[in-house]
PDB file of C-alpha atoms in Angstrom:
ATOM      1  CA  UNK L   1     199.528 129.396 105.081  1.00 45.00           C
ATOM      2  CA  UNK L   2     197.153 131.178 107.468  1.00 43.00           C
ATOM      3  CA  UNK L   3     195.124 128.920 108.097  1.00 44.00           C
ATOM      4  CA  UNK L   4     198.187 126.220 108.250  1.00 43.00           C
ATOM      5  CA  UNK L   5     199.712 128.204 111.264  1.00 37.00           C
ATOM      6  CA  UNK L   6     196.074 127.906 112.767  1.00 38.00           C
ATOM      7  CA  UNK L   7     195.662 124.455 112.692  1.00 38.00           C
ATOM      8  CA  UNK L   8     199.315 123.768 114.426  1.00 35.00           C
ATOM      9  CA  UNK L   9     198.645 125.926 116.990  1.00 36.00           C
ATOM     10  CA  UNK L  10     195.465 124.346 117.749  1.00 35.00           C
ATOM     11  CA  UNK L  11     196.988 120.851 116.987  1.00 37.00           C
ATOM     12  CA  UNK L  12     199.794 122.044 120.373  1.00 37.00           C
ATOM     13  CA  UNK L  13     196.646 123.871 122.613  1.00 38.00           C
ATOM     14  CA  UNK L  14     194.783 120.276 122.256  1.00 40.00           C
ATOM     15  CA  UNK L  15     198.362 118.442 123.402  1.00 42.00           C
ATOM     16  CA  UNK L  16     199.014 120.947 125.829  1.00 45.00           C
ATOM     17  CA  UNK L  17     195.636 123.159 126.841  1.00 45.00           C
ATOM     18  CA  UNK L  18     196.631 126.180 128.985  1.00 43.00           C
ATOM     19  CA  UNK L  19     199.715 125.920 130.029  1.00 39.00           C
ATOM     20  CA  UNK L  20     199.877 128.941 132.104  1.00 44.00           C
ATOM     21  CA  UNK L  21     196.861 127.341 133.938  1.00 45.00           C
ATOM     22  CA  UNK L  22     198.392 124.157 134.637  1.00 46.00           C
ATOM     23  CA  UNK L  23     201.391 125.598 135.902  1.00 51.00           C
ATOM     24  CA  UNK L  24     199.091 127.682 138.202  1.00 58.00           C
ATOM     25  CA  UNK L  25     197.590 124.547 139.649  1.00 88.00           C
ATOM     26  CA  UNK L  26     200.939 123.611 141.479  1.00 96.00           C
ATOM     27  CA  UNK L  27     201.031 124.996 145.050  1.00 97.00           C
ATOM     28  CA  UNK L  28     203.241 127.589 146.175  1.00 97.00           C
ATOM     29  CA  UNK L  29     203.272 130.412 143.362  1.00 96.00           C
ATOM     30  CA  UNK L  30     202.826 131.969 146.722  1.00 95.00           C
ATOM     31  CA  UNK L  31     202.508 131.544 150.551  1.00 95.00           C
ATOM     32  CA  UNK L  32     199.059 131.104 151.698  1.00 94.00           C
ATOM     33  CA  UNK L  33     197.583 133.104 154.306  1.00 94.00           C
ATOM     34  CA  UNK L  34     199.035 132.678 157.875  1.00 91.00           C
ATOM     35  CA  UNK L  35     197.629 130.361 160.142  1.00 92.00           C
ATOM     36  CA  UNK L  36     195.616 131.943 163.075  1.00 91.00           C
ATOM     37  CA  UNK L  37     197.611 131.710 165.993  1.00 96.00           C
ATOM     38  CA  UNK L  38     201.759 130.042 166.654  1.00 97.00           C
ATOM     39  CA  UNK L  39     200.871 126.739 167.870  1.00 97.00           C
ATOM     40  CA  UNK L  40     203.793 123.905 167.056  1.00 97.00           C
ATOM     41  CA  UNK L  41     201.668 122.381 164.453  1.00 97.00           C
ATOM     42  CA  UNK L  42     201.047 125.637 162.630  1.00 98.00           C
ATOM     43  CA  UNK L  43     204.826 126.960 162.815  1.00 97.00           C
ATOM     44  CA  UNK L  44     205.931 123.637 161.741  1.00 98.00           C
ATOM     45  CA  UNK L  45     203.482 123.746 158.545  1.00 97.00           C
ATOM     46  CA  UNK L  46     204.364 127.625 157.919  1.00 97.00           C
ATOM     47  CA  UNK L  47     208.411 126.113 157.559  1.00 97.00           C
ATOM     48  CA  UNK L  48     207.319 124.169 155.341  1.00 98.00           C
ATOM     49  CA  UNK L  49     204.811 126.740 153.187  1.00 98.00           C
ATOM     50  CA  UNK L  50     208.043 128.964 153.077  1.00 97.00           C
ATOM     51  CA  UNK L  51     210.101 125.733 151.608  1.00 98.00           C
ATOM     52  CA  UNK L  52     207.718 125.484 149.042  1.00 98.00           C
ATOM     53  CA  UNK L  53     207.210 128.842 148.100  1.00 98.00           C
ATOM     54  CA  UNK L  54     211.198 129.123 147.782  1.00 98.00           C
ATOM     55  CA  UNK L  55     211.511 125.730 145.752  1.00 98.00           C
ATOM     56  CA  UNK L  56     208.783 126.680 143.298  1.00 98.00           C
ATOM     57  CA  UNK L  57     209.828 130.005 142.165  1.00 98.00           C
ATOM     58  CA  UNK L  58     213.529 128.466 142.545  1.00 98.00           C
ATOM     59  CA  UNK L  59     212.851 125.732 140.432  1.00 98.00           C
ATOM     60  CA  UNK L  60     210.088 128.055 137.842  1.00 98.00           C
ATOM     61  CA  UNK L  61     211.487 128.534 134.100  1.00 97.00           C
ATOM     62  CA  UNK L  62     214.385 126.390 134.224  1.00 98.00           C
ATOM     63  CA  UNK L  63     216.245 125.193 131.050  1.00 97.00           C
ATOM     64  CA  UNK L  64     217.653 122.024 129.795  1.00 97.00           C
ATOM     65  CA  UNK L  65     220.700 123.637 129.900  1.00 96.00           C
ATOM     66  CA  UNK L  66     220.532 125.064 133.442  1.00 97.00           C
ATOM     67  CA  UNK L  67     219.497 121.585 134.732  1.00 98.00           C
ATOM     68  CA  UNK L  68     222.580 119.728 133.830  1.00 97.00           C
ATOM     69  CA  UNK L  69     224.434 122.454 134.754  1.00 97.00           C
ATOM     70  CA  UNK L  70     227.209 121.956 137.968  1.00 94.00           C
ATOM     71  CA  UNK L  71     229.629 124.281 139.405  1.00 93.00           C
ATOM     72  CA  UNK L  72     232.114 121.405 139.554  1.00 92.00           C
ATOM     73  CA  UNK L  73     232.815 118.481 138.136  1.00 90.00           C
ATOM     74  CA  UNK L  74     232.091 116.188 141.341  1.00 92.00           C
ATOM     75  CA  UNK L  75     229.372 119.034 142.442  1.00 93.00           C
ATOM     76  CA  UNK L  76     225.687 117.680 141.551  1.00 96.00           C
ATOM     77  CA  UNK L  77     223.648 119.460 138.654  1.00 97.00           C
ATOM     78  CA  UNK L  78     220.623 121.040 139.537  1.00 98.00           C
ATOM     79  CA  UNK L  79     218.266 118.469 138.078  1.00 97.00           C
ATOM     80  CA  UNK L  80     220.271 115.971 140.705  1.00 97.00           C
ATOM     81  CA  UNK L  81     219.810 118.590 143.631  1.00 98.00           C
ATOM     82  CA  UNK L  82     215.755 118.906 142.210  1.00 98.00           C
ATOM     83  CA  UNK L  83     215.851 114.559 142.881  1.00 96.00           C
ATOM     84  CA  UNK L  84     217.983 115.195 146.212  1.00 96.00           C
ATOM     85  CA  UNK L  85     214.899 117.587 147.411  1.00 98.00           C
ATOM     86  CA  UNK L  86     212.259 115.035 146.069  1.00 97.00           C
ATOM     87  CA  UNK L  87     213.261 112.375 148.020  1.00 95.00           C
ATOM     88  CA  UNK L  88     213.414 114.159 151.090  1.00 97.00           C
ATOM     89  CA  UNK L  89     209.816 115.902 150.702  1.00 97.00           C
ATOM     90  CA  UNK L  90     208.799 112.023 150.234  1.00 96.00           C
ATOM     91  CA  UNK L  91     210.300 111.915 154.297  1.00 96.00           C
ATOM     92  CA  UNK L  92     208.724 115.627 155.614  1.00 98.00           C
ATOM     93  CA  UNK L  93     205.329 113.577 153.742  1.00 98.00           C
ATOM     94  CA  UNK L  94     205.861 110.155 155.851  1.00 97.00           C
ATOM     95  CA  UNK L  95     206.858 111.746 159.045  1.00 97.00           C
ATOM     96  CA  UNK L  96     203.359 112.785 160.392  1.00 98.00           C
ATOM     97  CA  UNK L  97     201.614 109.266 160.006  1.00 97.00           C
ATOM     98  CA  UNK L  98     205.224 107.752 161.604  1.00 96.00           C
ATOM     99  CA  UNK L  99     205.357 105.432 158.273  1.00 96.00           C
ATOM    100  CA  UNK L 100     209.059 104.628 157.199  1.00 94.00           C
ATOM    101  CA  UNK L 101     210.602 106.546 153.680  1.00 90.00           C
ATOM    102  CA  UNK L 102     211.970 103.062 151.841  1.00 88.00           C
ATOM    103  CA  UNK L 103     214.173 103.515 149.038  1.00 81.00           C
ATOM    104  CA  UNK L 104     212.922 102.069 145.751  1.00 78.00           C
ATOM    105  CA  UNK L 105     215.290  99.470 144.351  1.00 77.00           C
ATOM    106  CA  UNK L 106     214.577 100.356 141.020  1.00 77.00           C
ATOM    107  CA  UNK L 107     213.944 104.199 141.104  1.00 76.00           C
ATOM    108  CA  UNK L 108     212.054 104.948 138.188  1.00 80.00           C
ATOM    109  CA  UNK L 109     213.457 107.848 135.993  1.00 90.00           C
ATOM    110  CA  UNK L 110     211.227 111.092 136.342  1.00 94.00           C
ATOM    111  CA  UNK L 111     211.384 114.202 133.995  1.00 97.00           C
ATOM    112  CA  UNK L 112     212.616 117.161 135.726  1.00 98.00           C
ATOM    113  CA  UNK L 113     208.658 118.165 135.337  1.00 97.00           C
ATOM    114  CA  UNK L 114     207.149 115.095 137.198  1.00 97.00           C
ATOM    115  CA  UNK L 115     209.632 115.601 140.122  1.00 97.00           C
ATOM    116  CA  UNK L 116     209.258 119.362 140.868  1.00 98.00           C
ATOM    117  CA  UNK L 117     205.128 118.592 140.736  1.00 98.00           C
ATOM    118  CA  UNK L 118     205.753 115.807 142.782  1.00 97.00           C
ATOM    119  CA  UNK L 119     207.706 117.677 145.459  1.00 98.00           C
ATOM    120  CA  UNK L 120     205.194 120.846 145.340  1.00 98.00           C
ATOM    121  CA  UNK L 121     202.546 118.549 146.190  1.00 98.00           C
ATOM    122  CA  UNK L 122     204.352 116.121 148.705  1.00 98.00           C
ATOM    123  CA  UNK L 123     204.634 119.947 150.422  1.00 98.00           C
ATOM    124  CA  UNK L 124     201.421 120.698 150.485  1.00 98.00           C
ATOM    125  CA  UNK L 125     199.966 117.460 151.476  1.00 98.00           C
ATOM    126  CA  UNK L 126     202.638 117.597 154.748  1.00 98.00           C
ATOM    127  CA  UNK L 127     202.115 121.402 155.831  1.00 98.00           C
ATOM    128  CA  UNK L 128     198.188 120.362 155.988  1.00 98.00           C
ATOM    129  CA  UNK L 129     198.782 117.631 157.378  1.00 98.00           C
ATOM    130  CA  UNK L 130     200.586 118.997 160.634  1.00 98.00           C
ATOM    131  CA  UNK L 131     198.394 122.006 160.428  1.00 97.00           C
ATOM    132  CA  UNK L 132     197.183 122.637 164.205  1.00 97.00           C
ATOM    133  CA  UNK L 133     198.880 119.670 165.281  1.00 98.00           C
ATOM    134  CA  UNK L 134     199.691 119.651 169.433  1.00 97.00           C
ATOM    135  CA  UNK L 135     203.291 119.324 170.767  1.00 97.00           C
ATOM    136  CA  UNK L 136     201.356 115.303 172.509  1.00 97.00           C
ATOM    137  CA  UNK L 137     200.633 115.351 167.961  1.00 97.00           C
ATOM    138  CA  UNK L 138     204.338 115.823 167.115  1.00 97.00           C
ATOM    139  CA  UNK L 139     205.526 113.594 169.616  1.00 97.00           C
ATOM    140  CA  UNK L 140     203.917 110.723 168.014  1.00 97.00           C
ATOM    141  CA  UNK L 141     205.600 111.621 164.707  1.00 98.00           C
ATOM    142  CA  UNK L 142     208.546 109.581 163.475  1.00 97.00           C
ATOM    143  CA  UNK L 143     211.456 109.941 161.248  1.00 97.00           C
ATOM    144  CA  UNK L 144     211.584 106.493 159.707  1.00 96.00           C
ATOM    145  CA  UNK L 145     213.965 104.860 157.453  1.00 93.00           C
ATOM    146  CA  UNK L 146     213.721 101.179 156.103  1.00 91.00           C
ATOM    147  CA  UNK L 147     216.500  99.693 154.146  1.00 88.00           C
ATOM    148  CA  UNK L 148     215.464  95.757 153.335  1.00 86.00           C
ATOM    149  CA  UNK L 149     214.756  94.422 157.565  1.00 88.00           C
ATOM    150  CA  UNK L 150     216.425  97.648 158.710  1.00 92.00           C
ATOM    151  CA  UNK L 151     214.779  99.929 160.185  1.00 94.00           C
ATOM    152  CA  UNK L 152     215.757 103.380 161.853  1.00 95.00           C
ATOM    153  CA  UNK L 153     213.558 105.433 164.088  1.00 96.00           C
ATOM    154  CA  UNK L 154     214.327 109.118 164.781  1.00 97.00           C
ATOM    155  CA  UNK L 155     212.177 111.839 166.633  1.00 97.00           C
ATOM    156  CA  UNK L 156     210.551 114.616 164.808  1.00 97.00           C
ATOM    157  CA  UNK L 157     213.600 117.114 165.845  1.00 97.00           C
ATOM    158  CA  UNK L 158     215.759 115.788 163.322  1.00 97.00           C
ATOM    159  CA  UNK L 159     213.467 116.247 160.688  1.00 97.00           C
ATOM    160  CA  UNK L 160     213.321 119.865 161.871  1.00 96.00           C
ATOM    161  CA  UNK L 161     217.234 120.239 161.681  1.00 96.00           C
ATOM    162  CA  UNK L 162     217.622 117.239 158.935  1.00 97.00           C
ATOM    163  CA  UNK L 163     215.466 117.212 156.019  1.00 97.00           C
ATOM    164  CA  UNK L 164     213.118 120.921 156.170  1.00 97.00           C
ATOM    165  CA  UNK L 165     216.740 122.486 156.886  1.00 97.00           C
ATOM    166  CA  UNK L 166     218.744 120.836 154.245  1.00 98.00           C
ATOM    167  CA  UNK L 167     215.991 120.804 151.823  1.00 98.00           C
ATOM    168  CA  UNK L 168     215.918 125.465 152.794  1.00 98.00           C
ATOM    169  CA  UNK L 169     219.998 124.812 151.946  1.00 97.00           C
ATOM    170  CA  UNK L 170     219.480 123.045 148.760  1.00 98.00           C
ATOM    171  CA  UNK L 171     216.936 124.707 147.198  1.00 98.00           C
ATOM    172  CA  UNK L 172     219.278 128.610 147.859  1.00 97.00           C
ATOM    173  CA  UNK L 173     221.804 126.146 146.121  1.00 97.00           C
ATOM    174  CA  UNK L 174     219.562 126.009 142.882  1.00 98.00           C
ATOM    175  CA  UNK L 175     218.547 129.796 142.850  1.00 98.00           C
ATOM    176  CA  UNK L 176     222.783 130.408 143.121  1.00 97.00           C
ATOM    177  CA  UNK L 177     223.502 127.921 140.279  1.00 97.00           C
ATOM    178  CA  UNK L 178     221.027 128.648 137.795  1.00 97.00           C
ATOM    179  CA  UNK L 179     222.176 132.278 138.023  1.00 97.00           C
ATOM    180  CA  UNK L 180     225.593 131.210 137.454  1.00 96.00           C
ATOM    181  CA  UNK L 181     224.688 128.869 134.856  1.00 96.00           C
ATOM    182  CA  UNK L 182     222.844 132.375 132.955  1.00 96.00           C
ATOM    183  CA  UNK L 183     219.235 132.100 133.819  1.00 97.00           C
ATOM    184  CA  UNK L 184     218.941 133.834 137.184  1.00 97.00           C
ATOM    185  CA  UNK L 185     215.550 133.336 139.663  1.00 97.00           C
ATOM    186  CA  UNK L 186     212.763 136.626 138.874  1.00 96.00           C
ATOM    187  CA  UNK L 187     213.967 139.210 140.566  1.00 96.00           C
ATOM    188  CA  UNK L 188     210.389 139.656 141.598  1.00 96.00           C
ATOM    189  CA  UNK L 189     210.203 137.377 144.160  1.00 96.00           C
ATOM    190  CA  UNK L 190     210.076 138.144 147.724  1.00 95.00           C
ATOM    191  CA  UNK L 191     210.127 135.348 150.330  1.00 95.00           C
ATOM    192  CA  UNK L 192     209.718 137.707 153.052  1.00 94.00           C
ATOM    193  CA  UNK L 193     205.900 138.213 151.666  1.00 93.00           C
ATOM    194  CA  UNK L 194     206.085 134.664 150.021  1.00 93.00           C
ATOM    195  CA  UNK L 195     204.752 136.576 146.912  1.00 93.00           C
ATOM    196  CA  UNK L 196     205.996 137.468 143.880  1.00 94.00           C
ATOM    197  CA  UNK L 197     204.870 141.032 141.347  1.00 91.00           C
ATOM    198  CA  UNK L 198     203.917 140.403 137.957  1.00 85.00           C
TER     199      UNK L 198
END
């Protein structure tokens, strides 16, 4: 029997390996160090550090059940507000290099896994990417949105107040439904720090 219990847990590490380390490969378990001085560039990529910081630990440990859970019937779940967030890290991502967020027609269906991963790194790869940028820098950068020959062009303010704020909003709307839905965020984290006691 033993040996049995030895061989399926094996059988699951060789499926799985480390799971604690993979989960520690996705940026933001906590906020990295500062940058060096408050140049646009930096305080822009610091907003968007603290975003991720907030959406990973809001988003760590979550159940099946607390991702179809809704405080309303026409209120989205929080596996819908996860997708909501996703798509609008795909824009903060874009933004930098001006290139236009187009809506798949057929959005393929991601596990709740492959779209908080996703988002984490979509994050990451925008706060370095407007790391030390210039004000002349962030003037260049577009809010872009293509729908078949459509095309709307908006200046880098509105992703300020548009997508980085909204995606702050929805991501305090996860960490107040999953602790209604039972399962509430560690109490351990502390986004003032942007890190989080064992």
């Amino acid at each position: 029997m033993k040996k049995q219990l030895y061989f399926l847990i094996l059988f699951i590490f060789m499926i799985n390996p480390n799971i604690e380390a993979q989960e520690s490969m996705l940026p933001y378990r906590e906020i990295p160090e500062y940058p060096s001085d408050f140049g646009p560039g930096n305080l822009i990529s610091r907003m968007i550090d603290g975003l991720g910081y907030r959406f990973y630990w809001a988003t760590e440990g979550l159940t099946d059940d607390d991702l179809t859970y809704r405080a309303s019937e026409n209120g989205r779940s929080i596996f819908e507000t996860v997708e909501h967030i996703n798509v609008m890290s795909n824009n903060i991502l874009l933004a930098p290099d001006a290139k236009p967020f187009e809506k798949p027609k057929n959005t393929p269906q991601l596990s709740f896994e492959e779209l908080r991963t996703l988002t984490l790194k979509n994050l990451k790869a925008a706060s370095k990417k407007v790391l030390g940028a210039t004000a002349e820098d962030i003037e260049n950068y577009k809010v872009i949105f293509k729908q078949g020959d459509k095309t709307s062009e908006f200046p880098y303010w509105n992703m300020i107040n548009g997508m980085l704020s909204d995606c702050i909003y929805h991501t305090g709307q996860i960490v107040m439904l999953r602790r209604a839905s039972g399962n509430p965020q560690n109490p351990n984290v502390n986004v003032f720090l942007g890190k989080t006691r064992e």
